[in-house]
C-alpha cells in the first residue's frame, strides 16, 4: 500500500514546516504560533500515543508528509482524536521495536511537540 496523507488527514495550508538544523525544526502557523519538538529525538511507542490521547482527548494531531517535496507539507488529522487513533492510525503505527509494516514498507511514528502558548501536540511522520 502506497502512503497517501489525504487518506488520513486534511491539508493544513495555515501551517508551514520550517526545517532548522541549528535551532531545531518548527511548524509555523499563520497566526504566529510556533510548534517545536518537546523531545526531538524521542518517538513515542504505540502504547504511549494511546495513553497520551486518552489523557488529552482534545490534543491536536498533525501529520508531516516527509515523502513529499521539501519542505514537507503539514496535514491536520481532524475529528475525534480517540477515534482517529483506534480506527486508522494505530494500525499504521510502527511496531514496538520500531519496524514498519513489512507488507507496506512504511509506518507512522509520533513525537510530542508543544506550541508557544503551551499546548501539547502529537506530530506524526512517515518512517520507511
mmCIF file of C-alpha atoms in Angstrom:
data_model
loop_
_atom_site.group_PDB
_atom_site.id
_atom_site.type_symbol
_atom_site.label_atom_id
_atom_site.label_comp_id
_atom_site.label_asym_id
_atom_site.label_seq_id
_atom_site.Cartn_x
_atom_site.Cartn_y
_atom_site.Cartn_z
ATOM 1 C CA UNK A 1 0.000 0.000 0.000
ATOM 2 C CA UNK A 2 1.404 3.359 -1.022
ATOM 3 C CA UNK A 3 1.408 6.149 1.558
ATOM 4 C CA UNK A 4 -1.272 8.782 0.877
ATOM 5 C CA UNK A 5 -1.620 11.531 3.501
ATOM 6 C CA UNK A 6 -5.008 12.585 2.110
ATOM 7 C CA UNK A 7 -6.451 9.255 3.257
ATOM 8 C CA UNK A 8 -5.525 10.077 6.855
ATOM 9 C CA UNK A 9 -5.717 13.842 7.164
ATOM 10 C CA UNK A 10 -6.662 17.160 5.601
ATOM 11 C CA UNK A 11 -4.157 19.673 4.198
ATOM 12 C CA UNK A 12 -3.361 22.461 6.663
ATOM 13 C CA UNK A 13 -2.426 25.417 4.440
ATOM 14 C CA UNK A 14 -2.169 27.650 7.531
ATOM 15 C CA UNK A 15 0.782 25.564 8.788
ATOM 16 C CA UNK A 16 4.282 25.580 7.328
ATOM 17 C CA UNK A 17 7.077 23.166 8.194
ATOM 18 C CA UNK A 18 10.334 25.046 8.768
ATOM 19 C CA UNK A 19 13.448 22.872 8.913
ATOM 20 C CA UNK A 20 16.202 24.380 11.030
ATOM 21 C CA UNK A 21 19.340 22.381 11.713
ATOM 22 C CA UNK A 22 20.758 24.953 14.108
ATOM 23 C CA UNK A 23 17.780 25.504 16.439
ATOM 24 C CA UNK A 24 15.564 22.519 15.607
ATOM 25 C CA UNK A 25 12.658 22.068 13.251
ATOM 26 C CA UNK A 26 9.478 24.084 13.700
ATOM 27 C CA UNK A 27 5.974 24.245 12.344
ATOM 28 C CA UNK A 28 4.823 27.823 11.937
ATOM 29 C CA UNK A 29 1.154 28.838 11.916
ATOM 30 C CA UNK A 30 -0.292 31.822 10.089
ATOM 31 C CA UNK A 31 -1.397 33.343 13.425
ATOM 32 C CA UNK A 32 2.206 33.443 14.689
ATOM 33 C CA UNK A 33 2.052 30.294 16.822
ATOM 34 C CA UNK A 34 5.179 28.157 16.636
ATOM 35 C CA UNK A 35 5.251 24.394 17.203
ATOM 36 C CA UNK A 36 8.509 22.791 18.376
ATOM 37 C CA UNK A 37 9.504 19.258 19.398
ATOM 38 C CA UNK A 38 9.338 18.706 23.156
ATOM 39 C CA UNK A 39 11.852 15.847 22.937
ATOM 40 C CA UNK A 40 13.228 15.875 19.371
ATOM 41 C CA UNK A 41 14.981 12.504 19.373
ATOM 42 C CA UNK A 42 12.329 10.525 21.215
ATOM 43 C CA UNK A 43 9.445 8.960 19.308
ATOM 44 C CA UNK A 44 6.566 7.526 21.306
ATOM 45 C CA UNK A 45 5.638 3.858 21.128
ATOM 46 C CA UNK A 46 2.027 2.979 20.328
ATOM 47 C CA UNK A 47 1.016 2.492 23.972
ATOM 48 C CA UNK A 48 2.413 5.932 24.846
ATOM 49 C CA UNK A 49 0.483 7.568 21.997
ATOM 50 C CA UNK A 50 -2.743 5.881 23.098
ATOM 51 C CA UNK A 51 -2.206 6.899 26.741
ATOM 52 C CA UNK A 52 -1.431 10.480 25.687
ATOM 53 C CA UNK A 53 -4.639 10.690 23.616
ATOM 54 C CA UNK A 54 -6.731 9.208 26.453
ATOM 55 C CA UNK A 55 -5.302 11.776 28.909
ATOM 56 C CA UNK A 56 -5.788 14.672 26.471
ATOM 57 C CA UNK A 57 -8.599 13.794 24.036
ATOM 58 C CA UNK A 58 -8.660 17.345 22.612
ATOM 59 C CA UNK A 59 -4.975 17.218 21.641
ATOM 60 C CA UNK A 60 -4.181 18.406 18.132
ATOM 61 C CA UNK A 61 -2.894 15.697 15.775
ATOM 62 C CA UNK A 62 -0.688 16.736 12.853
ATOM 63 C CA UNK A 63 0.910 14.733 10.056
ATOM 64 C CA UNK A 64 4.105 15.836 8.306
ATOM 65 C CA UNK A 65 4.481 14.222 4.880
ATOM 66 C CA UNK A 66 8.204 13.517 4.567
ATOM 67 C CA UNK A 67 7.558 11.617 1.329
ATOM 68 C CA UNK A 68 6.651 14.869 -0.500
ATOM 69 C CA UNK A 69 8.655 17.835 -1.691
ATOM 70 C CA UNK A 70 10.876 19.712 0.724
ATOM 71 C CA UNK A 71 9.828 21.353 2.956
ATOM 72 C CA UNK A 72 7.187 18.713 3.606
ATOM 73 C CA UNK A 73 3.521 19.726 3.765
ATOM 74 C CA UNK A 74 1.626 19.588 7.041
ATOM 75 C CA UNK A 75 -1.802 17.964 7.456
ATOM 76 C CA UNK A 76 -4.365 18.082 10.261
ATOM 77 C CA UNK A 77 -5.929 14.864 11.479
ATOM 78 C CA UNK A 78 -9.422 16.171 12.128
ATOM 79 C CA UNK A 79 -12.248 14.855 14.246
ATOM 80 C CA UNK A 80 -12.290 12.824 17.407
ATOM 81 C CA UNK A 81 -8.672 12.026 18.299
ATOM 82 C CA UNK A 82 -9.506 8.771 20.084
ATOM 83 C CA UNK A 83 -11.442 7.512 17.059
ATOM 84 C CA UNK A 84 -8.698 8.641 14.677
ATOM 85 C CA UNK A 85 -6.140 6.670 16.700
ATOM 86 C CA UNK A 86 -8.162 3.486 17.221
ATOM 87 C CA UNK A 87 -9.766 3.313 13.760
ATOM 88 C CA UNK A 88 -6.945 4.464 11.475
ATOM 89 C CA UNK A 89 -3.615 5.494 12.930
ATOM 90 C CA UNK A 90 -2.829 2.662 15.359
ATOM 91 C CA UNK A 91 -2.914 0.021 12.604
ATOM 92 C CA UNK A 92 -0.363 2.045 10.610
ATOM 93 C CA UNK A 93 1.924 2.736 13.577
ATOM 94 C CA UNK A 94 5.448 1.330 13.856
ATOM 95 C CA UNK A 95 5.832 -1.850 15.864
ATOM 96 C CA UNK A 96 7.228 -1.537 19.386
ATOM 97 C CA UNK A 97 10.685 -2.412 18.061
ATOM 98 C CA UNK A 98 10.497 0.499 15.585
ATOM 99 C CA UNK A 99 9.848 -1.506 12.432
ATOM 100 C CA UNK A 100 7.313 -0.540 9.749
ATOM 101 C CA UNK A 101 4.657 -2.933 8.471
ATOM 102 C CA UNK A 102 6.533 -5.440 6.249
ATOM 103 C CA UNK A 103 3.659 -5.556 3.742
ATOM 104 C CA UNK A 104 3.657 -1.777 3.134
ATOM 105 C CA UNK A 105 7.273 -0.883 3.895
ATOM 106 C CA UNK A 106 6.253 2.168 5.918
ATOM 107 C CA UNK A 107 4.696 3.080 9.231
ATOM 108 C CA UNK A 108 3.813 6.121 11.282
ATOM 109 C CA UNK A 109 5.726 7.411 14.268
ATOM 110 C CA UNK A 110 4.761 10.259 16.595
ATOM 111 C CA UNK A 111 6.592 12.763 18.711
ATOM 112 C CA UNK A 112 5.252 15.165 21.293
ATOM 113 C CA UNK A 113 5.554 18.797 20.273
ATOM 114 C CA UNK A 114 4.488 21.938 22.146
ATOM 115 C CA UNK A 115 3.266 25.317 20.957
ATOM 116 C CA UNK A 116 4.464 28.738 22.040
ATOM 117 C CA UNK A 117 1.218 29.089 24.014
ATOM 118 C CA UNK A 118 1.923 25.852 25.949
ATOM 119 C CA UNK A 119 -0.361 23.345 24.197
ATOM 120 C CA UNK A 120 0.767 19.769 23.588
ATOM 121 C CA UNK A 121 0.536 18.433 20.031
ATOM 122 C CA UNK A 122 1.261 14.993 18.565
ATOM 123 C CA UNK A 123 3.122 15.178 15.265
ATOM 124 C CA UNK A 124 3.042 12.021 13.137
ATOM 125 C CA UNK A 125 5.627 11.302 10.452
ATOM 126 C CA UNK A 126 6.180 8.509 7.973
ATOM 127 C CA UNK A 127 9.020 6.107 8.675
ATOM 128 C CA UNK A 128 10.251 3.711 5.989
#
